[in-house]
XYZ file of C-alpha atoms in Angstrom:
761
model
C -36.554 50.333 -15.757
C -36.568 47.194 -17.843
C -38.217 44.162 -16.024
C -37.558 41.153 -18.302
C -39.678 37.806 -18.161
C -38.124 34.649 -18.519
C -39.862 31.165 -19.096
C -38.346 27.902 -18.982
C -39.583 24.310 -18.493
C -37.554 24.194 -15.164
C -35.548 26.967 -13.273
C -32.555 25.642 -14.413
C -33.445 26.349 -18.124
C -35.156 29.742 -17.148
C -31.496 30.542 -15.096
C -29.565 29.885 -18.198
C -31.843 32.152 -20.681
C -31.354 34.850 -17.569
C -27.493 34.616 -17.726
C -27.177 34.736 -21.279
C -29.378 37.923 -21.801
C -28.713 39.997 -18.707
C -25.446 38.191 -17.191
C -24.445 36.683 -14.235
C -24.992 39.670 -11.698
C -29.075 40.039 -12.816
C -31.266 40.839 -10.090
C -33.680 38.014 -9.633
C -37.132 39.786 -8.344
C -39.082 36.449 -8.454
C -39.213 33.010 -9.354
C -42.779 30.945 -9.120
C -44.262 28.175 -11.173
C -46.537 29.007 -14.043
C -48.410 26.757 -16.472
C -45.595 26.728 -19.235
C -42.943 25.641 -16.117
C -40.783 28.074 -14.572
C -40.845 31.962 -15.013
C -38.314 34.416 -13.793
C -38.509 38.051 -13.452
C -35.026 39.743 -13.465
C -33.495 42.968 -13.629
C -29.919 43.673 -15.123
C -27.339 44.588 -12.802
C -26.574 47.975 -13.880
C -30.092 49.074 -14.057
C -30.688 48.486 -10.612
C -27.693 50.264 -9.501
C -29.182 53.471 -11.422
C -32.112 53.235 -9.917
C -30.619 53.089 -6.382
C -28.491 55.572 -6.716
C -29.455 58.644 -4.349
C -26.875 61.085 -5.839
C -26.744 60.186 -9.303
C -23.144 59.638 -9.395
C -21.862 57.549 -12.664
C -19.160 55.905 -11.166
C -19.598 52.609 -9.023
C -19.262 53.007 -5.094
C -15.868 51.344 -3.194
C -16.983 48.729 -1.210
C -15.580 49.451 2.726
C -13.764 46.695 3.836
C -15.452 43.778 6.303
C -14.788 45.010 9.622
C -13.526 41.570 9.921
C -11.255 41.276 7.392
C -8.495 42.375 9.868
C -5.279 44.329 8.218
C -4.751 42.822 5.096
C -8.464 44.315 4.330
C -6.936 47.675 4.185
C -4.358 46.235 1.471
C -6.840 45.107 -0.565
C -8.996 48.139 -0.384
C -6.417 50.255 -1.216
C -5.728 48.808 -4.841
C -9.433 49.904 -5.875
C -10.176 53.072 -7.217
C -10.855 56.368 -5.212
C -14.354 57.251 -5.166
C -14.759 60.539 -7.602
C -15.046 64.091 -5.886
C -18.428 65.042 -6.799
C -19.273 68.885 -7.524
C -21.957 70.526 -6.277
C -23.974 70.515 -9.570
C -24.191 66.907 -11.076
C -25.165 66.155 -14.751
C -26.898 62.707 -15.739
C -28.038 61.509 -18.904
C -31.313 60.147 -18.978
C -32.345 57.183 -21.516
C -33.075 58.911 -24.639
C -30.608 61.817 -23.973
C -33.105 64.258 -22.137
C -31.965 65.551 -18.933
C -34.312 65.362 -15.829
C -35.570 68.173 -14.359
C -35.245 66.789 -10.863
C -32.937 63.569 -10.856
C -34.464 63.036 -7.486
C -37.878 62.894 -8.858
C -36.801 60.712 -11.595
C -35.195 58.428 -9.117
C -38.135 57.978 -6.728
C -40.416 57.394 -9.621
C -38.474 54.449 -10.788
C -38.176 53.671 -7.410
C -41.878 53.692 -7.166
C -42.147 51.471 -9.797
C -39.963 48.976 -8.388
C -41.951 48.716 -5.235
C -45.081 48.420 -7.118
C -44.066 45.399 -8.694
C -42.698 43.999 -5.695
C -46.404 44.772 -3.992
C -47.651 43.160 -7.006
C -45.663 39.940 -6.867
C -46.128 39.765 -2.955
C -49.882 40.058 -3.650
C -49.595 36.714 -5.982
C -47.965 35.064 -3.753
C -50.620 35.392 -1.456
C -53.601 35.050 -3.228
C -51.814 31.625 -4.977
C -53.941 28.201 -3.951
C -50.830 26.657 -4.165
C -47.397 27.218 -2.507
C -45.619 27.387 -5.584
C -45.152 31.391 -5.329
C -43.459 30.844 -1.722
C -39.704 31.082 -1.966
C -38.055 27.803 -1.129
C -36.242 30.133 2.041
C -39.648 30.531 3.317
C -40.632 27.013 3.293
C -37.069 26.398 4.888
C -37.760 28.734 7.639
C -41.306 27.238 8.460
C -39.947 23.904 8.633
C -37.420 25.303 11.225
C -40.327 27.299 13.209
C -42.656 23.982 12.619
C -39.833 21.534 14.487
C -39.342 24.004 17.188
C -36.038 26.151 16.337
C -36.131 29.807 17.399
C -36.152 32.797 14.895
C -32.564 33.754 15.722
C -30.884 30.312 14.743
C -33.441 30.126 11.475
C -32.292 33.715 10.637
C -28.415 32.576 10.916
C -29.176 29.686 9.144
C -30.744 31.530 6.198
C -29.298 34.813 6.028
C -26.646 33.544 3.225
C -28.450 30.373 1.235
C -26.505 29.331 -1.374
C -27.195 30.235 -4.797
C -27.511 26.389 -6.045
C -30.596 26.518 -3.981
C -32.452 28.284 -6.484
C -32.489 25.646 -8.663
C -32.675 22.865 -6.062
C -35.602 20.527 -5.714
C -37.446 20.120 -1.964
C -35.154 17.047 -0.664
C -31.865 18.748 -1.680
C -33.343 22.202 0.177
C -34.108 19.831 3.059
C -30.771 17.805 3.017
C -28.790 21.253 2.777
C -30.582 22.800 6.004
C -29.933 19.202 8.050
C -26.286 19.865 6.903
C -26.366 23.247 8.385
C -27.764 21.961 11.476
C -25.543 18.883 12.125
C -22.320 20.826 11.169
C -23.419 23.638 14.061
C -23.974 20.550 16.437
C -21.650 19.413 18.850
C -21.651 15.932 19.985
C -19.639 13.475 22.115
C -17.442 11.980 19.289
C -15.430 9.290 21.512
C -17.426 7.796 24.268
C -14.681 4.928 24.455
C -12.187 7.816 25.142
C -14.228 9.662 27.861
C -14.926 6.344 29.782
C -11.464 5.313 30.041
C -10.109 8.546 30.807
C -12.440 8.528 33.573
C -12.561 11.853 35.996
C -14.876 13.481 38.280
C -18.607 14.322 36.779
C -21.245 16.283 38.606
C -25.101 16.298 36.746
C -26.287 19.301 37.868
C -30.138 20.895 36.944
C -33.615 21.457 37.693
C -35.598 19.408 39.937
C -37.432 16.292 38.592
C -35.338 16.069 35.433
C -33.814 12.669 36.096
C -30.632 13.271 37.660
C -30.426 10.152 39.551
C -31.645 7.586 37.053
C -29.219 9.478 34.787
C -26.553 8.881 37.200
C -27.340 5.013 37.376
C -27.436 4.935 33.761
C -23.913 6.395 33.385
C -22.390 4.299 36.119
C -23.948 1.100 34.038
C -22.393 2.049 31.115
C -18.725 2.091 32.807
C -19.520 -0.957 34.640
C -20.128 -2.794 31.670
C -16.742 -1.830 30.309
C -14.387 -1.814 33.156
C -16.226 -3.799 35.760
C -17.621 -2.064 39.553
C -14.166 -1.426 40.990
C -13.293 1.522 39.572
C -16.363 3.481 40.109
C -18.316 5.429 43.094
C -20.928 7.527 42.902
C -21.985 10.281 45.500
C -25.050 12.192 46.142
C -25.499 15.527 47.527
C -29.116 15.482 47.318
C -29.962 15.943 51.456
C -33.464 17.558 50.390
C -35.509 15.183 48.307
C -36.910 12.376 50.462
C -35.522 9.259 49.623
C -32.687 10.685 47.182
C -30.177 8.941 48.691
C -32.197 5.506 49.112
C -33.108 5.501 45.377
C -29.538 5.904 44.323
C -27.968 3.449 47.123
C -30.176 0.661 45.436
C -29.003 1.509 41.857
C -25.287 1.271 43.379
C -26.064 -2.487 45.141
C -27.438 -3.362 41.636
C -24.298 -2.404 39.674
C -21.880 -3.253 42.609
C -20.659 0.035 43.036
C -19.463 2.271 45.725
C -22.029 5.130 47.076
C -21.538 7.956 49.221
C -23.954 10.506 50.526
C -22.881 14.028 51.336
C -24.503 16.025 53.867
C -25.528 19.265 53.332
C -22.969 21.639 53.348
C -20.260 19.080 53.963
C -17.202 19.891 51.969
C -16.802 18.045 48.886
C -13.117 18.022 48.887
C -12.466 15.695 51.664
C -14.402 12.935 50.019
C -12.980 13.396 46.920
C -9.505 12.950 48.273
C -10.460 9.337 49.466
C -11.894 8.439 46.324
C -8.876 9.099 44.176
C -8.514 5.345 43.811
C -11.416 5.640 41.684
C -11.149 5.972 37.953
C -14.768 7.464 37.516
C -16.629 9.466 40.220
C -20.254 10.541 39.720
C -21.924 13.131 41.590
C -25.633 13.134 41.750
C -26.423 16.959 42.798
C -29.499 18.363 44.042
C -32.415 19.821 41.556
C -32.294 23.685 41.656
C -34.494 25.727 39.842
C -32.769 28.326 37.539
C -34.750 30.895 39.470
C -33.405 29.639 42.889
C -30.843 32.426 44.590
C -29.094 29.253 46.478
C -28.188 28.155 42.899
C -24.808 29.833 42.579
C -24.043 28.808 46.107
C -24.676 24.652 45.079
C -22.501 25.053 42.522
C -19.757 27.044 43.775
C -19.408 23.697 46.026
C -18.778 21.919 42.985
C -15.630 24.214 42.297
C -12.592 22.955 41.254
C -10.494 24.588 44.205
C -13.003 22.384 46.244
C -11.977 18.886 44.376
C -8.733 18.628 46.674
C -6.496 18.123 43.494
C -5.718 19.611 40.365
C -5.453 17.027 38.128
C -9.142 16.003 38.804
C -11.317 18.696 37.976
C -14.777 18.299 38.478
C -16.552 18.295 35.135
C -20.254 19.553 35.278
C -22.607 18.033 33.079
C -26.037 19.810 32.751
C -29.399 18.005 31.937
C -32.047 19.837 29.837
C -35.536 18.548 29.529
C -36.124 17.757 26.348
C -39.923 18.447 26.649
C -39.384 21.846 28.293
C -40.400 25.099 26.351
C -37.306 26.977 24.610
C -37.624 29.985 27.011
C -37.330 28.023 29.925
C -34.346 25.874 28.253
C -32.707 29.309 27.231
C -33.131 30.735 31.057
C -31.677 27.486 32.340
C -28.613 27.258 30.320
C -27.643 31.022 30.950
C -28.196 30.633 34.381
C -26.435 27.817 35.386
C -23.402 28.681 32.976
C -23.128 31.860 34.721
C -22.875 29.786 37.914
C -20.534 27.466 36.225
C -18.429 30.190 35.213
C -18.039 31.834 38.672
C -17.250 28.294 40.083
C -14.346 28.112 37.572
C -14.585 26.749 34.489
C -17.720 26.246 32.193
C -20.161 23.334 31.609
C -18.607 20.595 30.255
C -21.793 19.501 28.372
C -25.140 18.536 28.226
C -27.285 15.217 28.603
C -30.707 15.583 27.260
C -33.460 13.982 29.246
C -37.003 13.271 28.614
C -36.450 12.587 24.793
C -39.198 10.406 24.456
C -41.510 12.905 25.982
C -40.656 15.470 23.715
C -42.998 16.378 20.618
C -40.183 18.804 19.456
C -36.641 18.371 19.478
C -36.084 21.982 17.826
C -36.088 23.890 20.626
C -33.134 21.946 23.182
C -31.081 21.344 19.731
C -31.214 25.127 19.370
C -30.099 25.976 22.671
C -27.315 23.786 22.276
C -26.311 24.927 19.107
C -26.406 28.801 20.037
C -24.681 28.105 23.328
C -22.059 25.537 22.096
C -22.848 22.937 24.173
C -21.391 19.623 23.596
C -24.097 16.926 23.943
C -23.202 13.895 25.388
C -26.038 11.588 25.711
C -29.606 11.189 25.652
C -32.000 9.776 27.996
C -35.324 8.528 26.586
C -36.935 6.603 29.530
C -36.738 5.152 33.019
C -35.046 1.727 32.538
C -31.307 1.447 33.674
C -29.137 1.176 31.502
C -30.597 0.612 28.202
C -32.763 3.979 28.141
C -29.260 6.004 27.458
C -28.363 6.176 24.180
C -25.044 8.321 22.719
C -25.927 11.486 21.205
C -25.555 11.582 17.474
C -25.828 14.609 15.383
C -27.125 13.282 12.111
C -29.856 11.331 13.784
C -30.724 14.311 16.032
C -31.159 16.731 13.174
C -33.236 14.167 11.283
C -35.446 13.503 14.196
C -35.722 17.277 14.738
C -36.702 18.019 11.303
C -39.065 14.935 10.397
C -41.701 15.953 12.606
C -44.967 16.585 11.024
C -47.194 19.111 11.239
C -47.422 23.049 12.275
C -46.848 23.765 15.786
C -49.689 25.646 17.319
C -47.005 27.853 19.217
C -44.543 28.868 16.268
C -45.559 32.077 14.802
C -43.012 34.329 12.623
C -43.876 38.152 14.272
C -41.805 40.899 14.213
C -41.385 43.017 17.217
C -40.183 46.385 17.981
C -37.173 45.603 19.874
C -36.230 48.194 22.678
C -32.436 49.527 22.838
C -31.318 46.869 25.263
C -32.792 44.004 22.881
C -31.070 45.456 19.956
C -27.518 45.246 22.177
C -28.488 41.796 22.588
C -29.392 40.909 19.255
C -25.992 42.586 17.957
C -24.474 40.235 20.187
C -26.008 37.349 19.498
C -25.625 38.113 15.598
C -21.710 38.269 16.346
C -21.944 34.709 18.419
C -23.940 33.495 15.140
C -21.417 34.426 12.801
C -18.583 32.645 15.169
C -20.617 29.372 14.812
C -21.073 30.027 11.346
C -17.308 30.630 11.134
C -16.523 27.712 13.218
C -18.717 25.085 11.229
C -17.050 26.310 8.108
C -13.520 25.911 9.492
C -14.285 22.827 10.590
C -15.953 21.008 7.859
C -12.674 22.392 5.924
C -10.397 20.491 8.335
C -12.447 17.186 7.728
C -12.714 17.260 4.142
C -9.323 18.876 2.933
C -5.973 17.327 3.711
C -3.410 19.910 5.109
C -6.000 22.534 5.845
C -5.325 22.110 9.965
C -1.494 22.514 9.038
C -2.742 25.893 7.237
C -5.017 26.862 10.006
C -1.805 26.550 12.200
C 0.566 28.257 9.647
C -1.837 31.267 9.085
C -1.513 33.306 12.999
C 2.228 32.768 12.516
C 2.398 35.670 9.645
C 1.987 37.866 12.679
C 4.792 36.907 14.268
C 8.232 38.478 14.745
C 10.554 37.173 12.239
C 12.839 34.982 14.731
C 9.617 33.186 16.000
C 8.354 32.614 12.196
C 11.665 31.018 11.455
C 11.416 29.005 14.867
C 8.318 27.299 14.207
C 8.926 27.123 10.108
C 10.661 23.287 10.610
C 7.617 21.707 12.322
C 5.404 22.966 9.461
C 7.676 21.686 6.902
C 8.275 18.275 8.487
C 7.371 15.531 6.346
C 6.500 12.994 8.456
C 3.811 15.255 10.367
C 2.482 16.648 6.908
C 2.026 13.004 6.091
C -0.130 12.033 8.546
C -2.028 15.373 8.199
C -3.034 13.956 4.874
C -4.579 10.865 5.745
C -7.643 11.888 5.661
C -7.737 11.424 1.787
C -4.862 9.860 0.077
C -2.854 11.498 -2.064
C -3.205 10.673 -5.223
C -1.478 12.823 -8.416
C 1.228 15.294 -7.396
C 1.149 18.344 -9.449
C 4.835 19.750 -10.280
C 5.138 23.364 -10.812
C 7.934 24.776 -13.404
C 11.589 25.033 -11.942
C 11.364 28.959 -13.451
C 9.860 31.478 -11.043
C 6.389 32.811 -11.681
C 6.453 35.586 -13.719
C 6.918 38.646 -11.346
C 8.147 36.734 -8.475
C 11.418 35.017 -7.339
C 10.065 32.085 -6.302
C 9.121 28.417 -8.251
C 5.387 27.438 -7.805
C 5.488 24.441 -5.359
C 4.600 20.824 -6.048
C 0.776 20.306 -4.835
C -0.824 17.188 -3.808
C -4.463 16.426 -5.745
C -6.797 13.378 -4.108
C -8.105 10.659 -6.248
C -10.783 12.810 -7.730
C -8.095 15.193 -8.885
C -8.864 18.134 -6.613
C -6.344 20.317 -4.325
C -5.028 19.335 -1.113
C -3.740 22.061 1.097
C -0.132 20.339 1.154
C 2.365 22.523 -0.950
C 5.770 21.082 -0.977
C 8.294 23.900 -1.582
C 10.416 23.720 -4.752
C 13.588 24.726 -3.437
C 13.490 22.081 -0.751
C 13.401 19.716 -3.157
C 16.605 17.862 -4.815
C 17.998 19.928 -7.408
C 17.991 17.036 -10.391
C 14.750 16.036 -12.498
C 15.293 12.025 -11.645
C 16.287 13.017 -8.015
C 12.726 14.957 -7.560
C 11.062 12.035 -8.820
C 12.769 9.388 -6.454
C 12.455 11.620 -3.500
C 8.561 11.884 -4.168
C 8.179 8.260 -4.658
C 10.060 7.603 -1.220
C 8.287 10.267 0.492
C 5.151 10.921 -0.992
C 3.992 7.865 -2.931
C 1.874 9.485 -5.957
C 0.018 7.238 -8.096
C 0.376 9.711 -10.959
C 2.956 12.670 -11.856
C 1.801 15.411 -13.321
C 4.577 17.272 -14.997
C 4.998 20.527 -16.754
C 7.017 19.576 -19.615
C 7.873 16.395 -21.098
C 10.713 14.842 -19.141
C 14.387 13.958 -20.089
C 15.438 10.610 -21.234
C 16.730 9.659 -17.722
C 13.852 11.121 -15.559
C 11.961 8.772 -18.160
C 13.756 5.754 -16.975
C 13.417 6.724 -13.643
C 9.768 6.799 -13.930
C 10.123 3.506 -15.757
C 12.163 1.725 -13.697
C 10.340 3.046 -10.622
C 6.952 1.914 -12.392
C 5.212 5.118 -12.028
C 2.693 6.909 -14.061
C 3.180 10.350 -15.502
C 1.815 12.823 -18.202
C 3.355 16.113 -19.121
C 1.880 19.254 -20.635
C 3.192 20.630 -23.827
C 3.174 23.217 -25.962
C 1.808 24.025 -29.512
C 4.829 24.438 -31.134
C 6.771 21.017 -29.340
C 7.802 18.971 -31.863
C 7.509 15.042 -32.132
C 8.496 12.262 -34.798
C 5.364 10.914 -37.087
C 6.637 8.631 -39.930
C 10.305 9.688 -39.606
C 9.605 13.364 -39.599
C 9.256 16.175 -37.246
C 5.987 17.903 -36.767
C 4.820 20.580 -34.222
C 1.907 19.182 -32.526
C -0.398 21.887 -33.365
C 0.224 20.742 -37.236
C -1.266 16.969 -35.940
C -4.423 17.752 -34.072
C -6.525 17.039 -37.227
C -5.902 13.930 -38.002
C -5.941 12.830 -34.095
C -8.320 10.362 -33.322
C -11.389 11.526 -30.805
C -11.658 9.685 -27.788
C -14.002 11.258 -25.313
C -15.600 14.576 -24.529
C -16.131 15.456 -20.629
C -17.665 18.905 -18.545
C -15.048 20.368 -16.117
C -15.079 23.886 -14.361
C -11.950 25.790 -15.793
C -11.279 29.544 -14.110
C -14.694 30.148 -13.250
C -16.574 28.924 -16.068
C -18.230 25.527 -16.914
C -16.642 24.220 -19.764
C -16.576 21.044 -22.059
C -12.923 19.169 -23.259
C -12.774 17.207 -26.224
C -9.993 14.940 -26.075
C -8.415 13.218 -29.024
C -4.694 11.825 -29.524
C -2.304 9.863 -32.043
C 0.841 7.922 -31.646
C 4.156 9.982 -32.002
C 7.859 9.201 -30.959
C 10.613 11.738 -29.274
C 13.572 12.000 -30.992
C 15.536 9.343 -29.097
C 13.052 7.041 -30.659
C 10.448 6.584 -27.274
C 6.889 5.805 -28.202
C 4.218 8.202 -26.555
C 0.834 9.390 -27.394
C 0.124 12.989 -28.147
C -3.129 14.535 -26.650
C -5.097 17.118 -28.027
C -7.428 18.539 -26.141
C -10.435 21.385 -27.140
C -12.070 23.596 -24.410
C -15.214 25.279 -25.271
C -17.554 27.397 -22.849
C -20.495 25.339 -22.026
C -23.418 27.612 -22.239
C -22.010 29.802 -25.417
C -19.874 27.323 -26.857
C -17.108 29.835 -27.114
C -13.675 28.703 -27.638
C -11.374 28.855 -24.423
C -8.191 27.425 -25.850
C -6.181 24.181 -26.911
C -4.158 22.428 -24.722
C -1.707 19.084 -25.392
C -0.182 16.461 -23.337
C 2.519 13.555 -23.877
C 2.031 10.389 -22.233
C 3.284 6.731 -22.589
C 1.176 4.644 -24.547
C -0.375 2.316 -22.370
C -4.066 1.372 -23.248
C -4.911 0.107 -19.818
C -4.425 3.136 -18.332
C -6.224 5.303 -20.695
C -9.156 6.283 -18.291
C -6.580 7.268 -15.274
C -4.943 9.461 -17.824
C -7.806 11.413 -19.221
C -8.850 11.681 -15.116
C -4.947 13.161 -14.952
C -5.435 15.592 -17.822
C -8.424 17.400 -16.343
C -7.008 17.483 -13.185
C -3.789 19.310 -14.602
C -5.859 21.568 -16.854
C -8.381 22.874 -14.214
C -5.116 23.996 -11.805
C -3.457 25.617 -14.253
C -4.300 28.616 -12.483
C -2.670 28.413 -9.150
C 0.277 30.114 -9.864
C -1.555 33.155 -10.497
C -3.608 32.349 -7.901
C -0.463 31.764 -5.566
C 0.896 34.961 -6.581
C -2.041 36.891 -5.560
C -1.811 35.451 -2.187
C 1.513 36.418 -1.608
C 0.532 40.096 -2.666
C -2.122 40.463 -0.504
C -0.334 38.574 2.472
C 2.663 40.730 1.735
C 0.872 44.340 1.448
C -1.025 43.311 4.865
C 1.736 42.759 7.101
C 2.761 45.140 9.561
C 6.040 42.822 10.409
C 8.592 41.114 8.217
C 7.973 37.622 6.524
C 9.768 34.652 5.972
C 9.523 34.089 2.507
C 9.144 30.195 3.216
C 6.526 30.804 5.670
C 4.536 33.421 2.927
C 4.859 31.148 0.225
C 3.811 28.032 2.295
C 0.451 30.025 3.435
C -0.223 31.709 -0.032
C 0.247 28.108 -1.898
C -2.111 26.679 0.551
C -5.013 29.066 0.608
C -4.769 29.123 -3.442
C -5.100 25.303 -3.266
C -7.805 25.903 -0.990
C -9.645 28.256 -2.968
C -9.563 26.350 -6.266
C -10.577 23.135 -4.423
C -13.953 25.096 -3.055
C -14.328 26.647 -6.698
C -13.851 23.103 -8.475
C -15.577 20.821 -5.745
C -19.408 19.948 -6.494
C -19.790 18.002 -3.388
C -22.386 19.136 -0.839
C -19.814 19.986 1.877
C -18.280 22.348 -0.467
C -21.358 24.303 -1.429
C -22.340 24.773 1.774
C -18.476 26.323 2.831
C -18.426 28.155 -0.723
C -21.380 29.876 0.158
C -19.898 30.990 3.604
C -16.687 31.889 2.071
C -18.568 34.359 -0.554
C -20.671 35.941 2.339
C -17.572 36.637 4.094
C -16.839 39.002 1.787
C -19.936 41.019 2.053
C -22.281 42.540 -1.128
C -22.572 40.665 -4.552
C -19.107 38.728 -6.264
C -19.376 36.342 -8.767
C -17.817 33.156 -7.895
C -14.496 32.688 -8.691
C -11.166 31.159 -6.999
C -10.080 34.808 -6.792
C -13.071 35.774 -4.817
C -13.048 32.427 -2.425
C -9.227 33.141 -2.056
C -9.795 36.562 -0.862
C -13.073 35.137 1.327
C -10.852 32.647 3.126
C -8.388 35.207 3.876
C -11.377 37.124 5.709
C -12.820 34.156 7.320
C -8.723 33.330 9.090
C -8.865 37.092 9.796
C -12.097 36.833 11.493
C -11.245 33.665 13.181
C -7.913 35.170 14.672
C -10.416 38.214 15.643
C -12.738 35.986 17.461
C -10.076 34.067 19.277
C -8.250 37.286 20.740
C -11.626 38.531 22.055
C -12.279 35.563 23.792
C -8.672 35.912 25.288
C -9.406 39.427 26.441
């Protein structure tokens, strides 16, 4: 075993040394502060494999496909090598050329060394007088516990932290944690829509939680918008002394109707008389979650009792934000079961007594794990001032900003019973479902066209006739443009007109945003006009990109079209492409030496961090049109290893030079999209059990390739979060790349279908 020590002035420098010496797959044993800076102990991944292999077989084990991967995972694994057959006698070479007498003993000895090393590191961590030896994940876990969040949610959040956290500072780590919580927390996003639509709402919950006061506050918010004529209040609380009178006082102050329903009286008849009221709020009797009469009380609020199918009763559960987490868990589980038995799940929740809660973590934990949509927060007795809309970022920030440790939070492992293990498995699956839903929700918000890609994905399993019947809606230009409104198209990346190698289809054109990153908006080549100029005019009329990124220099007629319409363009060229300089024809490769250096910039190219040096010189085409020839030299950032030379042609326009440079980078970083699309096409085809419509298959394949490329290229926080979950979907340890992200996306979409299918059964 060869454990190596690396010391750098910071984590980034130390990790650079690790990658240079041991590669990207090195096993990190520890990461701690030392007087010289940061110390990392690491082990080469292949040595780790030799230590942990129980049989001593030299060839790598084949990774089993993820159970959630669906049918396509089987197609993927079929291309992997079969595990070798092992004979009864295995000869294994030991370092130094000696054969061990007992390989099992050798393996145990090495593992013992590993355990001793880990014990030593753990001892150093516990005896350290500063928290430097404590891992960042441990600190985040303790932060969650201190805020009141439970163990289950903490495990779900921190199970697969992004590798970027290894070099992140405390503030970046806290921001990441906040994003994970916010992405899982569901809140009411459109209060105006809720109040404008109206309906029948029943406030339910335990005794003394503030239902009557909250009823008045909700009514007041409606009255301030729409007046008092359209609202009515109903109380079913005949148990609590003065309950009817309290609501009547509020109703008189607001100028709204109030009706008292006696015990066991049918609710449907009253609701029928109130059909002219846009909003009806029912203040129900408070009842403990352990009261045997609870199910019957909730059943009275069932939809069938409303007297009309068009006005279902929506049950809003009130939760005491100051309650203990176990109490809240029991309340939600009991009321949800009763609500489902009455015909529908809980519509959402309102948090009360927020002003009395020392920590909000417990109630937010419950809302996240049970999928409750938080509508409002009640934080006082004043009507209507002390009711506010639930805002996810504010709630999460408030929860995490609590100071000090909780006297009741402890991370103590307890051996679970068999029944508890089954429950833990179920909750684990629910946690995976929440993580999956959060990641897909982020992609829908951030990547134009992803919602259409999600819509198209399950169609791959439909019968061929249904596929063809649904394709026109997916290809409708107006609909696709509307789906792209969250981030405007800036570049249009054109593919070559000839088929991609090994296929019979041409690469679709692809929309890019202003940052030069791909959108899930492919435009199939065979549906575009035939002529070069006609395609450009079609794109200008239908899509309106700011830049056209062309695969080759356009012809004279196409250049005239571009100039007449005022369209900016850039074209890839080859090393042997010939241009005119001083009345002589030269290959571009021969002109790069005399080009004028313009800039150097960083980019990510085919899974590597790279640097691109750009230079240019004036040239002319055979017909005399003056252009700029651009030359790009690409090298790997860390090693300086050359990655290639690139060439472009563009109009001579000094005012848009920076835009042209950004367009070159955008075109360069996507030059692997045809290969990535071909990979997706083949995986989809191999997994399909039914015939596939080629248009649908290409639309999905190119969309998946675009999203995978986007995730690899993006440096924003949301992309780091989603990228981590996509890579985790693959299982095992995979180096980040567009190909790995593509396969992870397919796993996630397949898992989403599996969760939906399970929920429908």
